Coordinates of C-alpha atoms and ligand atoms in Angstrom, one line a residue:
Chain A
X1 CA 133.7 -14.3 98.0
X2 CA 132.7 -17.7 98.7
X3 CA 131.8 -17.3 102.4
X4 CA 129.3 -14.5 101.7
X5 CA 127.7 -16.4 98.9
X6 CA 126.9 -19.5 100.9
X7 CA 125.9 -16.9 103.6
X8 CA 123.6 -15.5 101.3
X9 CA 122.2 -18.7 100.2
X10 CA 121.5 -20.1 103.6
X11 CA 120.6 -23.8 104.3
X12 CA 119.7 -25.7 101.0
X13 CA 119.9 -29.2 103.2
X14 CA 117.0 -30.9 103.2
X15 CA 115.1 -31.7 106.5
X16 CA 114.3 -35.5 105.3
X17 CA 114.2 -37.8 107.0
X18 CA 113.7 -35.7 110.1
X19 CA 110.6 -34.3 108.3
X20 CA 109.4 -35.1 104.8
X21 CA 110.3 -32.5 102.1
X22 CA 108.0 -31.6 99.6
X23 CA 109.9 -29.7 97.5
X24 CA 111.8 -32.3 96.1
X25 CA 109.3 -33.8 93.1
X26 CA 108.7 -37.2 92.9
X27 CA 109.4 -39.7 90.1
X28 CA 106.0 -40.3 87.7
X29 CA 104.8 -44.0 88.2
X30 CA 101.3 -45.2 86.4
X31 CA 98.2 -45.3 88.7
X32 CA 98.4 -49.3 87.7
X33 CA 100.6 -51.7 86.0
X34 CA 97.8 -53.5 84.0
X35 CA 98.4 -51.6 80.7
X36 CA 102.0 -52.0 80.8
X37 CA 103.2 -52.5 76.8
X38 CA 106.9 -52.9 77.8
X39 CA 106.9 -55.8 80.4
X40 CA 104.8 -58.6 80.2
X41 CA 105.7 -59.7 83.8
X42 CA 105.4 -56.2 85.0
X43 CA 106.0 -55.6 88.7
X44 CA 106.6 -52.5 91.1
X45 CA 110.3 -52.4 91.0
X46 CA 110.8 -53.0 87.3
X47 CA 108.3 -50.2 86.3
X48 CA 110.5 -47.1 84.8
X49 CA 107.8 -44.8 84.8
X50 CA 108.1 -44.0 80.9
X51 CA 104.4 -43.3 80.3
X52 CA 103.6 -45.1 77.4
X53 CA 101.4 -47.7 78.7
X54 CA 98.6 -44.3 78.8
X55 CA 97.8 -44.8 82.3
X56 CA 97.5 -42.1 84.6
X57 CA 101.2 -40.9 85.3
X58 CA 101.2 -39.6 89.1
X59 CA 104.0 -38.5 90.8
X60 CA 104.9 -40.9 94.1
X61 CA 107.7 -42.2 96.3
X62 CA 110.1 -44.8 94.9
X63 CA 109.4 -47.9 96.5
X64 CA 111.9 -49.2 99.0
X65 CA 112.2 -53.0 100.3
X66 CA 114.5 -53.8 102.8
X67 CA 115.1 -57.8 103.1
X68 CA 117.6 -58.1 105.7
X69 CA 118.7 -54.9 107.9
X70 CA 122.3 -54.2 109.2
X71 CA 121.7 -52.5 112.0
X72 CA 125.2 -50.0 112.2
X73 CA 125.8 -47.4 115.0
X74 CA 129.1 -46.1 113.2
X75 CA 129.7 -44.5 109.9
X76 CA 128.3 -46.3 107.1
X77 CA 131.0 -47.1 104.1
X78 CA 129.4 -47.7 100.8
X79 CA 131.2 -49.1 97.5
X80 CA 129.2 -48.3 94.4
X81 CA 129.2 -51.1 91.9
X82 CA 128.1 -50.3 88.3
X83 CA 127.3 -53.5 87.0
X84 CA 126.0 -52.2 83.2
X85 CA 124.0 -48.8 84.1
X86 CA 123.0 -46.4 81.4
X87 CA 125.0 -43.5 84.0
X88 CA 121.7 -42.2 85.4
X89 CA 121.7 -44.2 88.5
X90 CA 125.3 -43.5 88.9
X91 CA 124.8 -39.5 89.1
X92 CA 122.1 -40.0 91.5
X93 CA 124.4 -41.6 93.9
X94 CA 127.0 -38.9 93.0
X95 CA 124.3 -36.4 93.8
X96 CA 123.8 -38.0 97.7
X97 CA 126.9 -35.6 98.6
X98 CA 125.3 -32.8 97.2
X99 CA 124.3 -30.4 99.3
X100 CA 120.5 -30.7 99.4
X101 CA 120.8 -34.4 100.4
X102 CA 124.5 -34.1 102.3
X103 CA 124.2 -37.9 103.5
X104 CA 127.4 -37.6 105.2
X105 CA 125.6 -35.7 107.9
X106 CA 123.7 -38.7 108.7
X107 CA 127.2 -40.9 108.7
X108 CA 127.5 -42.3 104.8
X109 CA 130.6 -42.3 102.9
X110 CA 131.6 -44.1 99.9
X111 CA 134.9 -45.9 99.5
X112 CA 137.2 -46.8 96.5
X113 CA 137.4 -50.0 98.1
X114 CA 135.0 -52.8 98.9
X115 CA 137.6 -54.1 101.4
X116 CA 136.1 -51.0 103.8
X117 CA 133.0 -51.3 103.0
X118 CA 129.5 -52.1 104.9
X119 CA 127.3 -52.0 102.0
X120 CA 127.4 -52.7 98.4
X121 CA 125.2 -50.6 96.2
X122 CA 124.7 -52.3 92.9
X123 CA 123.3 -50.6 89.7
X124 CA 122.7 -51.4 86.5
X125 CA 122.0 -55.0 84.3
X126 CA 124.6 -57.3 85.4
X127 CA 126.7 -57.8 82.2
X128 CA 128.9 -60.9 81.8
X129 CA 131.8 -59.2 82.3
X130 CA 130.8 -57.6 85.6
X131 CA 129.8 -60.9 87.0
X132 CA 133.4 -62.0 88.4
X133 CA 133.6 -58.2 89.3
X134 CA 130.4 -58.8 91.5
X135 CA 131.0 -61.6 93.3
X136 CA 134.8 -60.4 94.0
X137 CA 133.6 -57.3 95.2
X138 CA 131.2 -59.1 97.6
X139 CA 133.6 -61.5 98.9
X140 CA 136.5 -58.9 99.8
X141 CA 133.7 -57.0 102.0
X142 CA 134.2 -57.6 106.0
X143 CA 131.5 -58.8 107.5
X144 CA 128.8 -58.0 108.7
X145 CA 127.9 -56.7 105.1
X146 CA 124.9 -56.0 103.0
X147 CA 123.9 -55.2 99.9
X148 CA 121.4 -52.5 98.0
X149 CA 120.0 -53.1 94.5
X150 CA 119.6 -49.6 93.2
X151 CA 117.4 -48.5 90.2
X152 CA 114.5 -50.7 88.0
X153 CA 117.8 -52.3 86.5
X154 CA 119.1 -53.6 89.8
X155 CA 116.4 -54.1 92.0
X156 CA 113.5 -55.3 89.2
X157 CA 114.1 -56.3 85.5
X158 CA 117.4 -57.8 86.5
X159 CA 117.3 -58.5 90.3
X160 CA 117.5 -62.4 89.6
X161 CA 120.6 -62.1 87.6
X162 CA 122.3 -60.4 90.6
X163 CA 120.6 -62.3 93.3
X164 CA 122.1 -65.7 91.8
X165 CA 125.7 -64.1 92.5
X166 CA 124.9 -62.1 96.2
X167 CA 122.5 -61.7 98.8
X168 CA 120.4 -58.3 98.3
X169 CA 119.5 -57.2 101.6
X170 CA 117.4 -54.0 100.2
X171 CA 116.4 -52.6 96.6
X172 CA 114.7 -49.5 95.8
X173 CA 113.0 -48.8 92.7
X174 CA 113.0 -46.1 90.5
X175 CA 114.5 -45.3 86.5
X176 CA 116.5 -43.8 88.0
X177 CA 115.5 -43.5 91.5
X178 CA 116.0 -40.5 93.4
X179 CA 118.2 -39.2 95.6
X180 CA 116.0 -39.0 98.5
X181 CA 114.8 -42.4 98.4
X182 CA 118.3 -44.1 97.8
X183 CA 118.7 -42.3 100.8
X184 CA 115.5 -43.8 102.6
X185 CA 116.9 -46.9 101.6
X186 CA 120.1 -46.9 103.4
X187 CA 118.5 -45.4 106.4
X188 CA 116.2 -48.3 106.9
X189 CA 119.0 -50.9 106.0
X190 CA 121.2 -49.5 108.5
X191 CA 118.2 -49.1 111.4
X192 CA 118.0 -44.9 111.2
X193 CA 114.7 -44.6 109.8
X194 CA 112.7 -42.7 112.3
X195 CA 115.6 -42.7 114.9
Chain B
X1 CA 140.8 -19.9 63.4
X2 CA 141.0 -23.1 61.2
X3 CA 137.9 -22.1 58.3
X4 CA 138.3 -25.2 56.3
X5 CA 138.1 -28.4 58.8
X6 CA 137.7 -30.9 55.8
X7 CA 135.6 -34.1 55.6
X8 CA 135.7 -36.1 59.0
X9 CA 135.4 -39.7 59.4
X10 CA 132.2 -39.6 61.8
X11 CA 131.8 -43.3 61.6
X12 CA 132.8 -46.4 60.3
X13 CA 130.8 -50.3 60.3
X14 CA 131.7 -53.5 59.6
X15 CA 129.6 -54.9 57.2
X16 CA 129.3 -58.3 55.5
X17 CA 131.8 -57.3 52.7
X18 CA 134.3 -54.7 54.0
X19 CA 133.4 -51.7 55.7
X20 CA 131.2 -48.7 55.3
X21 CA 132.1 -45.3 56.5
X22 CA 130.6 -42.0 57.2
X23 CA 131.8 -39.1 56.3
X24 CA 130.7 -35.3 57.0
X25 CA 131.9 -32.0 56.3
X26 CA 131.3 -29.6 59.0
X27 CA 131.6 -26.4 56.5
X28 CA 128.8 -27.2 53.9
X29 CA 126.9 -29.8 56.6
X30 CA 127.3 -32.5 53.6
X31 CA 127.3 -36.2 55.1
X32 CA 127.9 -39.1 53.1
X33 CA 128.2 -42.8 53.3
X34 CA 130.6 -45.1 50.8
X35 CA 132.1 -48.5 51.3
X36 CA 135.7 -48.4 51.6
X37 CA 138.4 -50.9 52.2
X38 CA 140.3 -52.3 55.2
X39 CA 143.5 -49.4 54.6
X40 CA 141.4 -47.2 55.7
X41 CA 141.8 -48.6 59.5
X42 CA 145.7 -47.6 58.9
X43 CA 145.0 -44.1 57.9
X44 CA 142.5 -42.8 60.3
X45 CA 143.6 -43.4 64.3
X46 CA 139.7 -43.0 65.0
X47 CA 139.1 -46.4 63.9
X48 CA 140.6 -47.9 66.8
X49 CA 138.2 -46.3 68.9
X50 CA 134.9 -47.4 66.6
X51 CA 136.2 -50.9 66.9
X52 CA 137.6 -51.2 70.2
X53 CA 140.9 -52.6 69.4
X54 CA 143.5 -50.6 70.7
X55 CA 147.1 -51.9 71.7
X56 CA 149.7 -49.9 73.5
X57 CA 152.7 -50.5 71.3
X58 CA 155.2 -51.9 73.9
X59 CA 157.9 -51.4 71.3
X60 CA 157.9 -47.4 71.1
X61 CA 157.9 -47.4 75.0
X62 CA 161.0 -47.1 77.1
X63 CA 162.2 -50.3 79.0
X64 CA 161.2 -48.9 82.1
X65 CA 157.4 -48.9 81.3
X66 CA 154.8 -51.1 82.9
X67 CA 151.1 -51.5 81.6
X68 CA 148.5 -51.5 84.3
X69 CA 144.9 -52.1 84.2
X70 CA 142.8 -49.2 85.9
X71 CA 138.9 -50.2 86.3
X72 CA 136.4 -51.7 86.2
X73 CA 135.2 -51.5 89.4
X74 CA 137.8 -48.9 91.3
X75 CA 140.1 -46.6 90.3
X76 CA 137.9 -43.5 90.2
X77 CA 136.1 -43.9 87.2
X78 CA 132.8 -44.3 88.5
X79 CA 131.6 -46.3 85.9
X80 CA 132.0 -50.3 84.6
X81 CA 135.0 -48.9 82.0
X82 CA 138.7 -49.2 82.4
X83 CA 141.7 -48.2 80.8
X84 CA 145.1 -49.7 80.3
X85 CA 148.4 -47.1 80.9
X86 CA 151.7 -47.7 80.2
X87 CA 154.3 -45.5 83.0
X88 CA 157.8 -45.7 84.3
X89 CA 155.9 -43.9 87.3
X90 CA 155.2 -40.0 87.6
X91 CA 153.7 -39.7 83.7
X92 CA 151.4 -41.7 81.6
X93 CA 153.3 -42.5 78.5
X94 CA 150.7 -44.4 77.0
X95 CA 146.6 -44.8 77.7
X96 CA 144.2 -46.6 75.6
X97 CA 140.3 -47.2 76.6
X98 CA 139.0 -50.6 77.7
X99 CA 135.3 -50.7 77.2
X100 CA 132.5 -52.9 77.0
X101 CA 131.4 -53.5 80.2
X102 CA 128.3 -51.8 79.9
X103 CA 124.5 -53.1 79.5
X104 CA 123.7 -50.9 76.3
X105 CA 124.7 -53.4 73.8
X106 CA 122.2 -55.7 74.9
X107 CA 119.7 -52.6 75.5
X108 CA 119.8 -51.6 71.5
X109 CA 119.2 -55.5 70.5
X110 CA 115.8 -55.7 72.7
X111 CA 114.4 -52.8 70.3
X112 CA 114.7 -55.3 67.1
X113 CA 111.4 -55.5 65.2
X114 CA 109.9 -53.8 67.7
X115 CA 107.0 -51.3 67.0
X116 CA 108.9 -47.4 66.8
X117 CA 106.3 -46.2 69.3
X118 CA 107.2 -49.2 71.7
X119 CA 111.2 -48.9 71.4
X120 CA 111.2 -45.0 72.6
X121 CA 111.8 -45.9 76.3
X122 CA 114.8 -48.1 75.4
X123 CA 116.4 -45.2 73.3
X124 CA 115.7 -42.8 76.2
X125 CA 117.5 -45.3 78.5
X126 CA 120.6 -46.1 76.2
X127 CA 122.7 -43.3 77.6
X128 CA 121.1 -41.7 80.5
X129 CA 123.3 -38.4 80.5
X130 CA 122.3 -37.9 76.8
X131 CA 118.6 -39.2 77.2
X132 CA 117.0 -36.1 75.6
X133 CA 119.5 -36.1 72.3
X134 CA 119.0 -40.0 71.5
X135 CA 115.2 -39.8 72.2
X136 CA 114.8 -36.9 70.1
X137 CA 117.6 -38.3 67.3
X138 CA 115.4 -41.4 67.4
X139 CA 112.0 -39.8 67.0
X140 CA 113.3 -37.4 64.1
X141 CA 114.4 -40.6 61.9
X142 CA 111.7 -42.7 63.2
X143 CA 108.4 -40.9 62.7
X144 CA 107.1 -38.5 60.1
X145 CA 104.2 -36.6 62.1
X146 CA 106.5 -34.0 64.3
X147 CA 104.6 -30.8 64.8
X148 CA 105.7 -27.6 65.6
X149 CA 105.1 -27.6 69.5
X150 CA 106.7 -31.3 69.4
X151 CA 109.9 -29.9 67.8
X152 CA 110.3 -26.8 70.2
X153 CA 109.3 -29.3 72.8
X154 CA 112.6 -31.4 71.7
X155 CA 114.6 -28.2 71.2
X156 CA 114.0 -27.4 75.0
X157 CA 115.0 -30.9 76.4
X158 CA 118.0 -31.2 74.7
X159 CA 119.2 -27.6 75.6
X160 CA 118.2 -28.5 79.0
X161 CA 120.5 -31.7 78.8
X162 CA 123.3 -29.4 77.8
X163 CA 123.1 -27.5 80.7
X164 CA 122.9 -30.1 83.3
X165 CA 125.8 -31.9 81.7
X166 CA 128.0 -29.1 81.3
X167 CA 127.5 -27.9 85.1
X168 CA 127.8 -31.4 86.3
X169 CA 131.4 -31.2 84.5
X170 CA 132.2 -27.8 85.8
X171 CA 131.6 -29.6 89.3
X172 CA 133.9 -32.4 89.1
X173 CA 136.7 -30.4 87.9
X174 CA 136.3 -27.7 90.4
X175 CA 136.4 -30.9 92.7
X176 CA 139.4 -32.4 91.3
X177 CA 141.1 -29.1 91.6
X178 CA 140.3 -29.6 95.0
X179 CA 138.2 -26.6 95.2
X180 CA 135.2 -27.9 97.6
X181 CA 133.1 -25.0 98.2
X182 CA 132.6 -24.1 94.4
X183 CA 132.1 -27.9 93.5
X184 CA 129.7 -27.9 96.3
X185 CA 127.7 -25.0 94.6
X186 CA 128.2 -26.8 91.3
X187 CA 126.7 -29.8 92.2
X188 CA 123.7 -28.0 94.3
X189 CA 123.0 -26.3 90.8
X190 CA 123.2 -29.3 89.1
X191 CA 120.8 -31.0 90.7
X192 CA 118.2 -27.5 91.0
X193 CA 118.4 -28.0 87.1
X194 CA 117.4 -31.7 87.3
X195 CA 114.4 -30.7 89.6
X196 CA 113.6 -28.2 86.8
X197 CA 113.9 -30.8 84.2
X198 CA 111.5 -32.9 86.5
X199 CA 108.8 -30.6 87.4
X200 CA 108.8 -29.5 83.6
X201 CA 109.8 -32.6 81.6
X202 CA 108.5 -35.3 84.1
X203 CA 112.1 -36.7 84.6
X204 CA 115.4 -35.2 85.9
X205 CA 117.3 -37.0 82.8
X206 CA 114.6 -36.0 80.4
X207 CA 114.2 -39.8 79.7
X208 CA 110.6 -40.1 78.3
X209 CA 109.8 -36.5 77.9
X210 CA 107.4 -37.0 75.3
X211 CA 105.0 -38.6 77.8
X212 CA 105.7 -36.9 80.8
X213 CA 105.9 -33.3 79.7
X214 CA 103.6 -31.1 81.8
X215 CA 103.3 -26.8 81.0
X216 CA 105.1 -25.4 84.1
X217 CA 104.0 -21.6 83.9
X218 CA 107.0 -20.3 86.0
X219 CA 109.9 -22.3 83.8
X220 CA 111.6 -18.9 82.7
X221 CA 111.0 -17.3 86.2
X222 CA 112.9 -20.5 87.8
X223 CA 115.6 -20.3 84.9
X224 CA 116.5 -16.8 85.3
X225 CA 117.0 -17.5 88.7
X226 CA 119.3 -20.4 88.4
X227 CA 121.2 -18.2 85.7
X228 CA 121.8 -15.7 87.8
X229 CA 123.5 -18.3 90.3
X230 CA 125.1 -19.9 87.7
X231 CA 127.0 -16.6 86.6
X232 CA 127.9 -15.6 89.7
X233 CA 129.4 -19.3 90.4
X234 CA 131.6 -18.8 87.3
X235 CA 133.0 -15.5 87.9
X236 CA 133.9 -16.5 91.2
X237 CA 135.6 -20.0 90.2
X238 CA 137.6 -18.1 87.5
X239 CA 139.1 -15.8 90.0
X240 CA 140.8 -18.8 91.7
X241 CA 144.4 -18.8 90.1
X242 CA 144.2 -23.1 91.8
X243 CA 141.5 -24.0 89.6
X244 CA 142.8 -21.9 86.2
X245 CA 146.4 -23.5 86.8
X246 CA 145.3 -27.1 87.3
X247 CA 143.0 -26.7 84.3
X248 CA 145.5 -24.6 82.1
X249 CA 147.9 -27.3 79.7
X250 CA 146.5 -30.0 80.9
X251 CA 144.6 -32.7 78.8
X252 CA 145.9 -31.0 75.5
X253 CA 144.9 -31.5 72.1
X254 CA 145.7 -29.0 69.7
X255 CA 144.3 -28.2 66.0
X256 CA 146.7 -30.8 64.5
X257 CA 145.1 -33.4 66.7
X258 CA 141.9 -32.8 66.4
X259 CA 141.8 -33.1 62.6
X260 CA 144.4 -35.8 62.1
X261 CA 142.1 -37.8 64.8
X262 CA 138.7 -37.0 63.4
X263 CA 137.7 -35.4 66.9
X264 CA 134.5 -33.4 67.0
X265 CA 132.4 -32.0 69.5
X266 CA 134.0 -29.9 72.6
X267 CA 137.4 -31.1 72.0
X268 CA 137.6 -30.0 68.6
X269 CA 136.0 -26.4 69.4
X270 CA 138.3 -26.1 72.5
X271 CA 141.4 -26.1 70.0
X272 CA 139.9 -23.5 67.7
X273 CA 138.2 -26.4 65.3
X274 CA 134.8 -25.5 64.4
X275 CA 132.9 -28.5 64.3
X276 CA 129.0 -28.3 65.8
X277 CA 126.6 -29.8 64.1
X278 CA 123.8 -27.7 65.4
X279 CA 123.3 -26.3 62.0
X280 CA 123.1 -29.6 60.5
X281 CA 121.4 -31.6 63.1
X282 CA 117.6 -32.8 63.3
X283 CA 116.9 -29.7 65.0
X284 CA 118.8 -27.5 62.5
X285 CA 115.3 -25.2 62.6
X286 CA 116.3 -23.8 66.0
X287 CA 120.2 -22.9 65.0
X288 CA 120.2 -20.9 62.1
X289 CA 121.7 -17.8 64.3
X290 CA 123.8 -20.3 66.6
X291 CA 127.4 -19.0 66.8
X292 CA 129.8 -21.6 67.4
X293 CA 131.7 -21.1 70.6
X294 CA 135.5 -21.7 70.5
X295 CA 138.6 -21.4 72.6
X296 CA 142.4 -21.8 71.4
X297 CA 144.5 -23.8 73.4
X298 CA 142.8 -27.4 73.4
X299 CA 143.2 -28.0 77.3
X300 CA 141.2 -28.5 80.1
X301 CA 140.7 -25.1 80.5
X302 CA 139.7 -24.2 77.0
X303 CA 137.4 -26.9 77.3
X304 CA 135.4 -25.4 80.3
X305 CA 135.3 -22.2 78.9
X306 CA 133.5 -23.7 76.1
X307 CA 131.3 -25.1 78.5
X308 CA 130.7 -21.6 80.3
X309 CA 129.6 -20.0 76.7
X310 CA 127.5 -22.8 76.1
X311 CA 125.5 -22.8 78.9
X312 CA 125.0 -19.3 78.5
X313 CA 123.9 -19.3 75.3
X314 CA 121.5 -22.7 76.0
X315 CA 120.1 -20.4 78.8
X316 CA 119.4 -17.2 76.5
X317 CA 117.9 -19.7 73.6
X318 CA 115.4 -21.1 76.2
X319 CA 114.5 -17.8 77.9
X320 CA 113.5 -16.9 74.0
X321 CA 111.6 -20.4 73.9
X322 CA 107.6 -20.3 74.5
X323 CA 106.9 -23.9 75.3
X324 CA 104.3 -25.6 74.6
X325 CA 100.8 -25.6 76.7
X326 CA 100.4 -29.4 75.2
X327 CA 102.2 -31.6 72.5
X328 CA 101.1 -34.8 70.2
X329 CA 103.5 -37.2 70.6
X330 CA 104.5 -38.5 67.1
X331 CA 102.7 -41.6 66.3
X332 CA 103.3 -42.1 62.4
X333 CA 106.3 -44.5 61.4
X334 CA 108.7 -43.4 59.1
X335 CA 109.1 -46.4 57.0
X336 CA 112.6 -46.3 55.1
X337 CA 116.3 -46.1 56.1
X338 CA 117.1 -42.6 57.4
X339 CA 120.0 -41.1 59.1
X340 CA 121.2 -38.1 60.8
X341 CA 123.0 -35.9 63.8
X342 CA 122.4 -34.2 67.2
X343 CA 124.7 -32.0 68.9
X344 CA 124.6 -33.8 72.4
X345 CA 126.5 -32.3 75.3
X346 CA 130.6 -33.6 74.5
X347 CA 129.7 -33.8 70.9
X348 CA 127.5 -35.0 68.2
X349 CA 125.6 -38.4 67.7
X350 CA 125.4 -40.1 64.4
X351 CA 122.2 -42.6 64.1
X352 CA 121.1 -45.0 61.4
X353 CA 117.3 -46.2 61.7
X354 CA 115.5 -48.8 59.2
X355 CA 111.7 -49.2 60.0
X356 CA 109.8 -51.0 58.1
X357 CA 106.2 -51.7 58.9
X358 CA 106.2 -49.7 61.8
X359 CA 108.9 -51.7 63.2
X360 CA 112.6 -51.2 64.0
X361 CA 115.0 -53.5 61.7
X362 CA 118.3 -52.2 62.6
X363 CA 119.9 -49.2 63.9
X364 CA 123.5 -48.1 63.8
X365 CA 124.9 -45.6 66.3
X366 CA 128.1 -43.3 66.9
X367 CA 127.9 -42.2 70.5
X368 CA 129.6 -38.9 71.1
X369 CA 131.8 -40.9 73.9
X370 CA 133.8 -42.9 71.6
X371 CA 135.2 -40.1 70.2
X372 CA 135.9 -38.1 73.4
X373 CA 137.7 -41.6 75.2
X374 CA 140.1 -41.2 71.9
X375 CA 140.5 -37.4 72.7
X376 CA 141.3 -38.3 76.0
X377 CA 143.8 -41.1 75.1
X378 CA 145.9 -38.5 73.3
X379 CA 145.3 -35.6 75.4
X380 CA 146.5 -37.4 78.4
X381 CA 149.9 -38.4 77.0
X382 CA 153.0 -37.2 79.0
X383 CA 150.8 -35.8 81.6
X384 CA 151.6 -36.7 85.1
X385 CA 149.2 -39.1 87.3
X386 CA 147.2 -35.9 89.4
X387 CA 146.3 -34.4 86.1
X388 CA 144.6 -37.6 85.0
X389 CA 141.3 -36.7 86.6
X390 CA 141.1 -33.3 85.1
X391 CA 142.2 -34.5 81.6
X392 CA 139.2 -37.3 82.5
X393 CA 136.5 -34.8 83.3
X394 CA 137.2 -32.4 81.3
X395 CA 135.8 -34.6 78.4
X396 CA 132.3 -35.3 79.8
X397 CA 132.3 -38.6 78.4
X398 CA 130.6 -41.9 79.3
X399 CA 131.2 -45.6 78.9
X400 CA 127.7 -46.3 79.2
X401 CA 127.4 -44.1 76.2
X402 CA 130.6 -45.1 74.4
X403 CA 129.8 -49.0 74.8
X404 CA 126.7 -48.0 72.3
X405 CA 129.1 -47.8 69.5
X406 CA 127.7 -50.1 66.3
X407 CA 124.9 -51.9 65.7
X408 CA 122.9 -54.6 64.2
Ligands
SF4_1 S1 105.5 -46.6 82.9 FE1 106.3 -47.8 81.5 S2 106.9 -49.4 82.7 FE2 105.9 -48.5 83.8 S3 103.9 -50.0 83.4 FE3 103.8 -48.3 82.0 S4 104.8 -49.1 80.3 FE4 105.3 -50.4 81.8
SF4_2 S1 117.2 -47.9 86.3 FE1 117.2 -46.7 84.6 S2 118.3 -44.9 85.3 FE2 119.3 -46.9 86.4 S3 120.9 -47.7 85.2 FE3 118.9 -48.6 84.9 S4 118.2 -47.6 82.9 FE4 119.7 -46.6 83.9

């Protein structure tokens, strides 16, 4: 019986963002980026947390940067566009709907078309074939609109490529970023963080 | 049960002077590579998947047939990938994958001439859902100094990967069948497995696990809790007639389809064709007593049931595995040309790596998703549109993975 199963389990949805939730393990990052052996021009948003640089690896929050907020009082519709990901960022976004995060409770919903979207969430390294799709998706979105670059590929290593095509309003680091911090980015863009 | 499955065309690659073909015998574990001519392309339909040269044959379709492209951004695929399909409405008459939108191809080129140790993070990110399988296979082919504790850790990472992927496929299928409560429970369970991955292996998707692993004392305890949760959910779900009916007969491939099309992995086993590389893979020592899990009907339900059995097996194996206190990450490159297999969640990965002076000189990959896409294109024919998501999700494939096919 599903109902009994649900009742037995109790509430598993995080209290985040009302309270921080330390039961969700953060990702590893190096304690300093100086020893990076992967990128010559490493910066916070490009770090994959791979650990091969032999720096001490510490668990910490993913970085969130909001350049231009889009305060919205209504429900927010998100169009997710994979422009060439490895697939892991996609799953983390899907998991925002899992009971532990339940982003619907905070007014966020995904939409299958950019025509109904307030936020365009971009994941992956922009490939040639996805370039026109990115441009077109952005153009089809009604005003006002925001673009959130999710994950080290979109928000760090290949951010410039994406920025050439569409204005990036916010970004979140991580490879992949934790669902919790994708949620934080969404809350910050829409002016709902610490509301 | 089909005892003798013959030689399977595992991969074919275009070379300067023709084609090379990789053949695998799943009864004996023998793999061989030879040069073949172009006639192979006509004889073995799977080569369309390898060379991404599918075409819908309009002449074989009724005059009412229309051809549509579905994807790469919209349409519920959830990834940068697309399909071309032919229909007169209602039924899918023909469908072919349309791939090549992903980054993975450029990722693979980046590691050329890179020291093998530096290349590791790239192999972890070729295909995010199968990061442990790719990382483990690469390490086994490119390094010489793997000790027992490292091998044990690799085995555990690959089994955790099988579990989180299989449970996620189950979540998607429950969602497709509008079993919202079951689907929510299964996505919650996936999240719990990913958190356990993060605690033990340092990464939710097991990327870079050799560098991030830390012994976690309560691993077995937590695993047992999740096992009991999984068993309860599956018992419940298998009592749902709606769920069973939607999956039954959907996306069906029988054993002849499997054999004719060189299909391996879950869809082969779900059609009673025992193709499983675990006993011949780079981790074979851990699967000496492995029993191949199979079903008979070859439909989405059979694939679901194979996955259920495999999750149970993986959990049992992990409960008997003592994770090492510490590991030593392999460092000594193994120069030369080596190739091998690993059984990733949907099916096997073939990889060939050439290392010289400690640097990666060339790589060839046949990812499992390219085979799954081909299997899907056969299984979905004649299904109605509403069956499309069940058929697609039951293969557990990713375009990011399929686009890795090939080499340099
Ligand atoms: S963790 Fe990886 S990407 Fe980050 S600084 Fe170290 S080597 Fe560079
Ligand atoms: S940021 Fe990392 S997880 Fe996300 S698509 Fe890129 S490689 Fe994959």
